[in-house]
Amino acid sequence: MLKTEPNIFMGCECAPQNADVILFSAPFDSTTSFRPGARFAGKAIRDNSYGIESYSPYAEKDLYDLKIADVGELELPLGNSARALEMIEARTHEILQNGSKPFMIGGEHLVTLGAVRAVAKKHPDLHILHFDAHADLRDDYLGEKLSHATVMRRAHEILGDGRIFQAGIRSGDADEFAFAAKHTTMCKFCLGGVEKFIRELNGKPVYLSIDLDVLDPSVFPGTGTPEPGGVSFQELHNAVLLLKNSNVVACDVVELSPHYDHSGISTMAACKIIREILMVL
Amino acid sequence: MLKTEPNIFMGCECAPQNADVILFSAPFDSTTSFRPGARFAGKAIRDNSYGIESYSPYAEKDLYDLKIADVGELELPLGNSARALEMIEARTHEILQNGSKPFMIGGEHLVTLGAVRAVAKKHPDLHILHFDAHADLRDDYLGEKLSHATVMRRAHEILGDGRIFQAGIRSGDADEFAFAAKHTTMCKFCLGGVEKFIRELNGKPVYLSIDLDVLDPSVFPGTGTPEPGGVSFQELHNAVLLLKNSNVVACDVVELSPHYDHSGISTMAACKIIREILMVL
Amino acid sequence: MLKTEPNIFMGCECAPQNADVILFSAPFDSTTSFRPGARFAGKAIRDNSYGIESYSPYAEKDLYDLKIADVGELELPLGNSARALEMIEARTHEILQNGSKPFMIGGEHLVTLGAVRAVAKKHPDLHILHFDAHADLRDDYLGEKLSHATVMRRAHEILGDGRIFQAGIRSGDADEFAFAAKHTTMCKFCLGGVEKFIRELNGKPVYLSIDLDVLDPSVFPGTGTPEPGGVSFQELHNAVLLLKNSNVVACDVVELSPHYDHSGISTMAACKIIREILMVL
Amino acid sequence: MLKTEPNIFMGCECAPQNADVILFSAPFDSTTSFRPGARFAGKAIRDNSYGIESYSPYAEKDLYDLKIADVGELELPLGNSARALEMIEARTHEILQNGSKPFMIGGEHLVTLGAVRAVAKKHPDLHILHFDAHADLRDDYLGEKLSHATVMRRAHEILGDGRIFQAGIRSGDADEFAFAAKHTTMCKFCLGGVEKFIRELNGKPVYLSIDLDVLDPSVFPGTGTPEPGGVSFQELHNAVLLLKNSNVVACDVVELSPHYDHSGISTMAACKIIREILMVL
Amino acid sequence: MLKTEPNIFMGCECAPQNADVILFSAPFDSTTSFRPGARFAGKAIRDNSYGIESYSPYAEKDLYDLKIADVGELELPLGNSARALEMIEARTHEILQNGSKPFMIGGEHLVTLGAVRAVAKKHPDLHILHFDAHADLRDDYLGEKLSHATVMRRAHEILGDGRIFQAGIRSGDADEFAFAAKHTTMCKFCLGGVEKFIRELNGKPVYLSIDLDVLDPSVFPGTGTPEPGGVSFQELHNAVLLLKNSNVVACDVVELSPHYDHSGISTMAACKIIREILMVL
Amino acid sequence: MLKTEPNIFMGCECAPQNADVILFSAPFDSTTSFRPGARFAGKAIRDNSYGIESYSPYAEKDLYDLKIADVGELELPLGNSARALEMIEARTHEILQNGSKPFMIGGEHLVTLGAVRAVAKKHPDLHILHFDAHADLRDDYLGEKLSHATVMRRAHEILGDGRIFQAGIRSGDADEFAFAAKHTTMCKFCLGGVEKFIRELNGKPVYLSIDLDVLDPSVFPGTGTPEPGGVSFQELHNAVLLLKNSNVVACDVVELSPHYDHSGISTMAACKIIREILMVL
């Protein structure tokens, strides 16, 4: 049959209007300070998703049995952070209006801010569960308020104290760690505190934001700012499995920069963790 | 609007039923004898087509103003050449039935055989214009009759003497050159004879088959069997421009193996030559 | 002295007729469904074997003190799985006739089937110890019975229930895991069950088949289908050391695709694990 | 002697206050629409400049005999084009005030606008000699006025008709070529018209802006938007040699994106053309 | 301000005469037997040091608060090991005379010998703490006494028995392990014995020599001789943290060969471990 | 048949004692000043020689019809230039004694000196035909007399004035060009003068030394010191074809550094030019 083919993450073939979860990607990396290229993550992840199976032997479920849609990439104005965030917020809002959970593939970490703005409007008691190597709590970066390095600081301005849980953090300046000590909950160097955090949330709405550089660079070399000493794939996977007992209302996976990893293992790690998150949403 | 996105070559957005030209790709490389990976060409070309313009300053036309459809990739059984060729023949036949010209993106060169079978049925006086570094005229390769190295020999069995014009050929064994001397017309080492060949064709139906390794490896490193001493991009482009005066009824562009060229220039060369061919079809 | 040089794995300089173990490689990857290139493994492993030492501080032995021959690469017909398997079976049979243990370097995993056929004829009560990320238990793959994804299913047809032990498996479809539950013994996600399996074998003949993608992609990125969440080099090495107490009669190491790992660490991992297996054979 | 070492282009060791020419780099690439990474050009060029000789056998001069200073990299705010351009303008102004000619290493092509602003203030009858694959004459790009794709349009707003000569252009949309026909002088596809242009200038002040993607991608693969069909190194070099007879008052060389070329030949091409330009300034 | 920029490791901006620690690099790799390129380590480490933070959340200190100078690269005669070692010895002596601790970035491991010669003159009871995958205890390598593979044997000739502690060693020939059993203290395969060794040193002067290939190749692929089965970044980091209780008088970090790791994670690992060592010196 | 396989350049299967030409490789690169790795050329060339045909459509001959032997790699002491040269001289002498022409594959260019010493003893009126980007006429390099950068200066000391013809030279310092003006014959920038030189030689014995970096870096990126502005493959090939009329008594092809070219086109260029030289010897 002669027809055009869709360009979607494996198994996410549900019609958008019926979907429980809707994937989209936000190919933006203009504020990346070290190595750009996170804009290419959406395409790489969709292409390579067919290199893993749709069935998860961990969850014993198949993506094709779930109701997930993939609505593709936003076309974002490179070099204009403010407008890009507005477009992300609008897309997220639209998905929430559709009664679906948004699942955003970055792009750099700044894109999270657009989605958080939309989700926080719907869920005023929103909490953020943030896995990352970097604290992302600067007030500005080289004078810019909107930056991958400031995204959790901006999110804190929306949500306030006690709402952000950060895990795996192993890099930042002294001020960021001081800010965290007062305003967020932080589990340094590992993901050890995640179980307790989820238990205490007790069903409150959670925005899950995974900066994949929380993984050790050996597992995930294809990222803008690799930071040695990270967690293994299994540790991240186990933390994701804990989310079965939580109320995740939105999610993002950011900071894959595929051109820096010619072996492609970073993209495969992103694909598999996305599949596993989709299994617990 | 929440909808899935198509995965097409830039500017080829026509509905298939109305299209003058229909693109598809044939991701097959099981008989590749040196470096496999031509299966990845279709995806790479579609993705990177957005890195060039849809407007050609040479032709002074825009792809968006032409009626071209892209119907995506065939799903071919790796390791089974005979069945893969049948599926390619069927797809080509379907496109011809639709009243459109087929434009196939390889894959390895063997895929040409499937398309030629279908086109020769519709156009019994079909001629082949074959640009390549290699003669591809072996009778068998390690005992196999169906191979990238035998494809023009098999085509000759369908079309007979005097129907195949080969240009740019600079590699083969002694038997292949002896065969060519008797049964095909061959312009060795360059594309010099193309103009005369097209003039003599005088409007007869032509199948254009471009093995991109006709280009010099400096221009096109990402291929299975790079052969030093090839033509420049401009020389190939000029040969394509000559086709304005010919009756090309079907076409293929084969042997991009994108993983062997991390700089991506081979894929860009493929994209641009495809755009320029689309301009003259 | 002016003489041609052999092309062998470091330290495997024994004359074939006197060898306890005979190495050969099977450069075949025509059914690889994701990223081809396992055909290059034999050459890469031989070349880079000189980058490690012939002495093992774990086994406290030196390859030069063992009787091992390397008889090089088979010349296999790409694109013809059936014929390739026959040639592998013939080579394996020849080695067994010589009174030696065959040690095959793949190639994709399908090559195992050729060797198993020959070994099972000599050892009717043969068991297979299979380390892999993937179950390889499909009945067919895109309609093909002979595929890297079906190899253990085909082996099961030869050997029957209770003869195949699979460890490290973390990928497959639902049917494969259902098949395994009935017909093979499977240790999912890790190599934990290997010790018990070897103990229970109690000296019965074992064919050891290591798909190196059982290793985590961080350790072994150069493979056709990297699957995140695998075992460490030490875990695989420890499992190999357990084999000292078993009766391994033949062995293969497959699925290194060296071109996908420019750092070369995958090839080094293959070289070292091969050395360590040779120490326990 | 224990002292810190400078980080400069080979042979550019003059004290800034005495320099005839002052080099600096502008590591900005936030508006790059295809492949980012031009921010890394300055560092790559400085490091690799020691891989060529300071002596030019073409000019028969040595960089060490000229008065050239290298004052390093600007620290530019990624994601904020307007502010970055102000900082570039300020640095260029400072160099002109010092009585030196500014030589800027990009970064993406947008950086040219900052330098042109400063130079046009000092030289009201400034002309631009622009070598590029792309016309860069859009009025906006995805709604943004400041973009690498609009830089010559913005420059035209400053300088007016008849002041911009463009050579080597082989990509753009229909509107850009229409704009060029009315407002700039354009030599399409090659550098053929440069000699005539320089002759007609007759000593008027020239800003030379070389987007290195004017080179064929075979010669210069490491760039954001490789466009097949470009000029050879010798053709670009010859065009540069013609400048001996002109009054170049400022210069830039932009769009090296070194991470896309692991062989490093793009960086070497940039280094050598910079050396040769320095010889004719 | 128009001035040339220094080329230093992030945060090491102290004037040399006031520095507690002085960094320099020794770009020598002429005796590397497998994959050369350690000569590029110094440049890569300086460039990429800006990709991590100057603040350590482990030590809760900032490099900018310490007194560290970076005096750049030695210019060493490639192919002349003896003269290169003399120059390294002279530079190390000069730093010691300045009252500072030398911190050398290799280069291949042979460079350690030059520094040890100078340090041993000042500290006759010097001990070496040696982290490495390889024993480096050969008496000669292909007839050469000065080689990366003999460096600890040469150091033993200076210091004598009981002065060298080796950890992480997992490769060598039988003679090297026999030599170690008699003349050095060796912790094979891991870093387990470091704590006890440091305790027993009881404040005696230590030269710390880290061959980064002690790390697992997954963590550190960019090295001359990757040896599978190494330690994790956290294990090496923990061993470094133990040094707070010791008297390290000089240090080197060697064998990064950055061109073999396009992802750059090896260089980042080197940068971070250097920062962490600087925190404990 | 169970036997070990030789490791030779395609088609060079003659027994050494009967061979007209004997190939060997000299894997030495210790004095390389920019990017090492020429040591890997011999292996890469042998492996990839099977990617071209043994038949040359230019010469209309097949390698299998000639009497050529390949005796493999020398084992050279890295870091000891003097001894390495002695071993190369000995091997070359041995081949000449055998009545064969030596054909050496480098390695860096310094290896030429060892071979020239042996050949000049047999042919006192030896001339050198030297194709290169670099003059290689320094008296010393960083104080070393034996260096890739001094090799033609050392050869001149053996042969004297008027014996060395250099073509394609486009890099060197002022002193080297001054030396050439007095003591050698130099065709700068191209290969134009080769025909005249060969005619004037009138049958005198010629040592042909091809530093492959004479090729443009686009054609040959995999080399230690790529120098933009070189000749095309066809230009080099044509120069080689001219040698049919000359008396080449020995030959080398040097400076392939294959690890710097992941696309492999440099190695293919080396293989093809070696085949074509073998056709005219």
Coordinates of N, CA and C in Angstrom, one line a residue, chain D residues 74-199:
Chain D
L74 N 36.7 35.5 23.3 CA 35.7 36.2 24.1 C 34.9 35.2 24.9
E75 N 34.3 35.6 26.0 CA 33.4 34.7 26.8 C 32.0 35.2 26.5
L76 N 31.3 34.6 25.6 CA 30.0 35.0 25.1 C 28.8 34.3 25.8
P77 N 27.7 35.0 26.0 CA 26.6 34.4 26.6 C 25.8 33.5 25.6
L78 N 25.9 32.2 25.7 CA 25.2 31.3 24.8 C 23.7 31.5 25.0
G79 N 23.0 31.5 23.9 CA 21.5 31.6 23.9 C 21.1 33.1 23.9
N80 N 22.0 34.1 23.8 CA 21.6 35.5 23.8 C 22.3 36.1 22.7
S81 N 21.8 36.1 21.5 CA 22.5 36.6 20.3 C 22.7 38.1 20.4
A82 N 21.8 38.9 20.8 CA 21.9 40.3 20.8 C 23.1 40.7 21.7
R83 N 23.2 40.2 22.9 CA 24.3 40.5 23.8 C 25.6 40.1 23.2
A84 N 25.6 38.9 22.7 CA 26.9 38.4 22.1 C 27.4 39.3 21.0
L85 N 26.5 39.8 20.2 CA 26.9 40.7 19.1 C 27.5 42.0 19.6
E86 N 26.9 42.5 20.7 CA 27.4 43.7 21.3 C 28.8 43.5 21.8
M87 N 29.1 42.4 22.4 CA 30.4 42.1 22.9 C 31.4 42.0 21.8
I88 N 31.0 41.4 20.7 CA 31.9 41.3 19.6 C 32.2 42.7 19.0
E89 N 31.1 43.5 18.9 CA 31.3 44.8 18.4 C 32.3 45.6 19.2
A90 N 32.1 45.5 20.5 CA 33.0 46.2 21.5 C 34.5 45.8 21.3
R91 N 34.7 44.4 21.2 CA 36.0 44.0 21.0 C 36.6 44.5 19.7
T92 N 35.8 44.4 18.6 CA 36.3 44.9 17.3 C 36.7 46.4 17.4
H93 N 35.8 47.1 18.0 CA 36.0 48.6 18.2 C 37.3 48.8 18.9
E94 N 37.5 48.1 19.9 CA 38.8 48.2 20.8 C 40.0 48.0 19.9
I95 N 39.9 47.0 19.1 CA 41.1 46.7 18.2 C 41.3 47.8 17.2
L96 N 40.2 48.3 16.6 CA 40.4 49.4 15.7 C 40.9 50.6 16.3
Q97 N 40.5 50.9 17.5 CA 41.0 52.0 18.3 C 42.5 51.8 18.6
N98 N 42.9 50.6 18.7 CA 44.4 50.3 18.9 C 45.2 50.5 17.6
G99 N 44.5 50.8 16.5 CA 45.2 51.0 15.3 C 45.5 49.7 14.6
S100 N 44.9 48.6 15.0 CA 45.1 47.3 14.4 C 44.0 46.9 13.5
K101 N 44.2 45.9 12.7 CA 43.2 45.3 11.9 C 42.6 44.1 12.7
P102 N 41.3 44.0 12.9 CA 40.7 42.9 13.6 C 40.6 41.6 12.7
F103 N 41.0 40.5 13.2 CA 40.8 39.2 12.5 C 40.1 38.3 13.5
M104 N 38.8 38.0 13.1 CA 38.0 37.2 14.0 C 37.8 35.8 13.5
I105 N 38.0 34.9 14.5 CA 37.7 33.5 14.2 C 36.4 33.1 14.8
G106 N 35.4 32.7 14.0 CA 34.1 32.3 14.5 C 34.2 30.9 15.2
G107 N 33.2 30.4 15.7 CA 31.8 30.8 15.7 C 31.1 30.6 14.4
E108 N 29.8 30.7 14.6 CA 28.9 30.6 13.5 C 28.9 32.0 12.7
H109 N 28.3 32.0 11.6 CA 28.4 33.2 10.8 C 27.8 34.5 11.4
L110 N 26.8 34.3 12.2 CA 26.2 35.5 12.8 C 27.2 36.4 13.5
V111 N 28.3 35.9 14.0 CA 29.3 36.8 14.6 C 29.8 37.9 13.7
T112 N 29.8 37.6 12.5 CA 30.2 38.7 11.5 C 29.5 40.0 11.7
L113 N 28.2 39.9 12.0 CA 27.4 41.1 12.2 C 28.0 42.1 13.2
G114 N 28.4 41.5 14.4 CA 29.0 42.3 15.4 C 30.2 43.1 14.9
A115 N 31.1 42.4 14.2 CA 32.3 43.0 13.7 C 32.0 44.0 12.6
V116 N 31.1 43.7 11.7 CA 30.8 44.6 10.7 C 30.3 45.9 11.2
R117 N 29.4 45.8 12.2 CA 28.9 47.1 12.9 C 30.1 48.0 13.3
A118 N 31.1 47.4 13.9 CA 32.2 48.3 14.4 C 33.0 48.8 13.3
V119 N 33.3 47.9 12.3 CA 34.1 48.4 11.2 C 33.4 49.4 10.3
A120 N 32.1 49.2 10.1 CA 31.4 50.2 9.3 C 31.4 51.6 9.9
K121 N 31.4 51.6 11.2 CA 31.5 53.0 11.8 C 32.8 53.7 11.5
K122 N 33.9 52.9 11.5 CA 35.1 53.5 11.1 C 35.3 53.8 9.6
H123 N 34.8 52.9 8.8 CA 34.9 52.9 7.4 C 33.5 53.0 6.7
P124 N 32.9 54.2 6.6 CA 31.6 54.3 6.1 C 31.4 53.7 4.7
D125 N 32.4 53.8 3.9 CA 32.3 53.2 2.6 C 32.7 51.7 2.5
L126 N 32.5 51.0 3.6 CA 32.9 49.6 3.6 C 32.2 48.7 2.6
H127 N 33.0 47.8 2.0 CA 32.5 46.8 1.2 C 32.7 45.4 1.8
I128 N 31.9 44.5 1.5 CA 32.1 43.1 2.1 C 32.4 42.2 0.9
L129 N 33.4 41.4 1.1 CA 33.7 40.3 0.2 C 33.4 39.0 1.0
H130 N 32.4 38.3 0.5 CA 31.7 37.2 1.2 C 31.9 35.9 0.4
F131 N 32.7 35.0 1.0 CA 32.8 33.6 0.4 C 32.0 32.7 1.2
D132 N 31.1 31.9 0.6 CA 30.2 31.1 1.3 C 29.5 30.1 0.4
A133 N 29.0 29.0 0.9 CA 28.1 28.1 0.2 C 26.7 28.6 0.2
H134 N 26.4 29.4 1.2 CA 25.0 29.8 1.5 C 24.9 31.3 1.3
A135 N 23.7 31.8 0.8 CA 23.5 33.2 0.6 C 23.4 34.0 1.9
D136 N 22.8 33.4 2.9 CA 22.6 34.1 4.2 C 21.9 35.4 4.1
L137 N 20.9 35.4 3.2 CA 20.1 36.6 2.9 C 18.7 36.6 3.3
R138 N 18.3 35.6 4.2 CA 16.9 35.6 4.7 C 16.6 36.8 5.5
D139 N 15.4 37.1 5.5 CA 15.0 38.3 6.4 C 14.8 37.8 7.8
D140 N 14.3 36.6 8.0 CA 14.3 36.0 9.3 C 14.4 34.5 9.2
Y141 N 14.7 33.8 10.3 CA 14.8 32.3 10.3 C 14.0 31.8 11.4
L142 N 12.9 31.1 11.1 CA 11.9 30.7 12.1 C 11.5 31.9 13.0
G143 N 11.4 33.0 12.4 CA 10.9 34.2 13.2 C 12.0 35.0 13.8
E144 N 13.3 34.5 13.8 CA 14.4 35.3 14.4 C 15.1 36.1 13.4
K145 N 15.3 37.4 13.7 CA 16.0 38.3 12.8 C 17.5 38.1 12.9
L146 N 18.0 37.7 14.1 CA 19.5 37.5 14.3 C 19.8 36.0 14.1
S147 N 20.3 35.6 13.0 CA 20.6 34.2 12.7 C 21.7 34.1 11.7
H148 N 22.4 33.0 11.8 CA 23.5 32.8 10.8 C 22.9 32.9 9.4
A149 N 21.6 32.6 9.2 CA 21.0 32.5 7.9 C 20.6 33.9 7.4
T150 N 20.7 34.9 8.3 CA 20.2 36.3 7.9 C 21.4 37.3 7.9
V151 N 22.6 36.8 8.2 CA 23.7 37.8 8.5 C 24.0 38.8 7.4
M152 N 23.9 38.3 6.2 CA 24.2 39.2 5.1 C 23.1 40.2 4.8
R153 N 21.8 39.8 5.1 CA 20.7 40.6 5.0 C 20.8 41.8 6.0
R154 N 21.2 41.4 7.2 CA 21.4 42.5 8.3 C 22.6 43.4 7.9
A155 N 23.6 42.8 7.3 CA 24.8 43.6 6.9 C 24.3 44.6 5.7
H156 N 23.5 44.1 4.9 CA 23.0 44.9 3.8 C 22.2 46.1 4.4
E157 N 21.5 45.9 5.4 CA 20.7 47.0 6.1 C 21.7 48.1 6.5
I158 N 22.9 47.7 6.9 CA 23.9 48.7 7.4 C 24.6 49.4 6.2
L159 N 24.9 48.6 5.2 CA 25.8 49.1 4.1 C 25.0 49.5 2.8
G160 N 23.9 48.9 2.6 CA 23.1 49.3 1.4 C 23.5 48.5 0.1
D161 N 22.9 48.9 -1.0 CA 23.1 48.2 -2.2 C 24.5 48.3 -2.8
G162 N 24.9 47.3 -3.5 CA 26.2 47.4 -4.2 C 27.4 47.3 -3.4
R163 N 27.2 47.0 -2.1 CA 28.4 47.0 -1.3 C 28.8 45.5 -0.9
I164 N 28.0 44.6 -1.2 CA 28.3 43.2 -0.8 C 28.5 42.3 -2.1
F165 N 29.7 41.7 -2.1 CA 30.0 40.8 -3.2 C 30.1 39.4 -2.6
Q166 N 29.3 38.5 -3.2 CA 29.2 37.1 -2.7 C 29.7 36.1 -3.7
A167 N 30.5 35.2 -3.3 CA 31.1 34.3 -4.2 C 31.0 32.8 -3.7
G168 N 30.8 31.9 -4.6 CA 30.8 30.5 -4.2 C 29.4 30.0 -3.8
I169 N 28.4 30.9 -3.8 CA 27.1 30.6 -3.3 C 26.4 29.5 -4.1
R170 N 26.0 28.5 -3.4 CA 25.3 27.4 -4.1 C 24.1 26.9 -3.3
S171 N 23.6 27.6 -2.4 CA 22.4 27.2 -1.6 C 21.7 28.4 -1.0
G172 N 20.4 28.3 -1.0 CA 19.5 29.4 -0.5 C 18.1 29.1 -1.0
D173 N 17.1 29.9 -0.5 CA 15.8 29.7 -1.1 C 15.6 30.7 -2.2
A174 N 14.5 30.6 -2.9 CA 14.2 31.4 -4.1 C 14.3 32.9 -3.7
D175 N 13.7 33.2 -2.6 CA 13.7 34.7 -2.2 C 15.1 35.2 -2.0
E176 N 16.0 34.4 -1.5 CA 17.4 34.9 -1.3 C 18.0 35.2 -2.6
F177 N 17.9 34.3 -3.6 CA 18.5 34.6 -4.8 C 17.9 35.8 -5.5
A178 N 16.5 36.0 -5.3 CA 15.9 37.1 -5.9 C 16.4 38.4 -5.2
F179 N 16.6 38.4 -3.9 CA 17.1 39.5 -3.2 C 18.5 39.9 -3.7
A180 N 19.4 38.8 -3.9 CA 20.7 39.0 -4.3 C 20.7 39.7 -5.7
A181 N 19.8 39.3 -6.6 CA 19.8 39.8 -7.9 C 19.6 41.3 -7.9
K182 N 18.9 41.8 -6.9 CA 18.6 43.3 -6.8 C 19.6 44.0 -6.0
H183 N 20.2 43.4 -4.9 CA 20.9 44.2 -3.9 C 22.3 43.9 -3.7
T184 N 22.7 42.7 -4.1 CA 24.2 42.3 -3.9 C 24.7 41.9 -5.3
T185 N 26.0 41.7 -5.3 CA 26.7 41.1 -6.5 C 27.0 39.7 -6.2
M186 N 26.5 38.8 -7.0 CA 26.7 37.4 -6.6 C 27.3 36.6 -7.7
C187 N 28.4 35.8 -7.4 CA 29.0 34.9 -8.3 C 28.6 33.5 -7.8
K188 N 27.7 32.9 -8.5 CA 27.2 31.6 -8.1 C 28.1 30.4 -8.3
F189 N 28.2 29.5 -7.4 CA 28.8 28.2 -7.6 C 30.3 28.2 -7.6
C190 N 31.0 29.3 -7.9 CA 32.4 29.3 -7.9 C 33.0 30.7 -7.4
L191 N 34.3 30.8 -7.5 CA 34.9 32.1 -7.1 C 35.4 32.9 -8.3
G192 N 34.8 32.6 -9.4 CA 35.3 33.2 -10.7 C 35.4 34.7 -10.7
G193 N 34.4 35.3 -10.1 CA 34.2 36.8 -10.3 C 35.1 37.6 -9.3
V194 N 35.8 36.9 -8.5 CA 36.5 37.7 -7.4 C 37.6 38.7 -8.0
E195 N 38.3 38.2 -9.0 CA 39.4 39.1 -9.5 C 38.8 40.4 -10.0
K196 N 37.7 40.3 -10.8 CA 37.1 41.5 -11.3 C 36.6 42.4 -10.2
F197 N 35.9 41.8 -9.2 CA 35.4 42.6 -8.1 C 36.5 43.4 -7.4
I198 N 37.6 42.7 -7.1 CA 38.7 43.4 -6.4 C 39.3 44.5 -7.3
R199 N 39.4 44.3 -8.6 CA 39.9 45.3 -9.5 C 39.0 46.5 -9.4

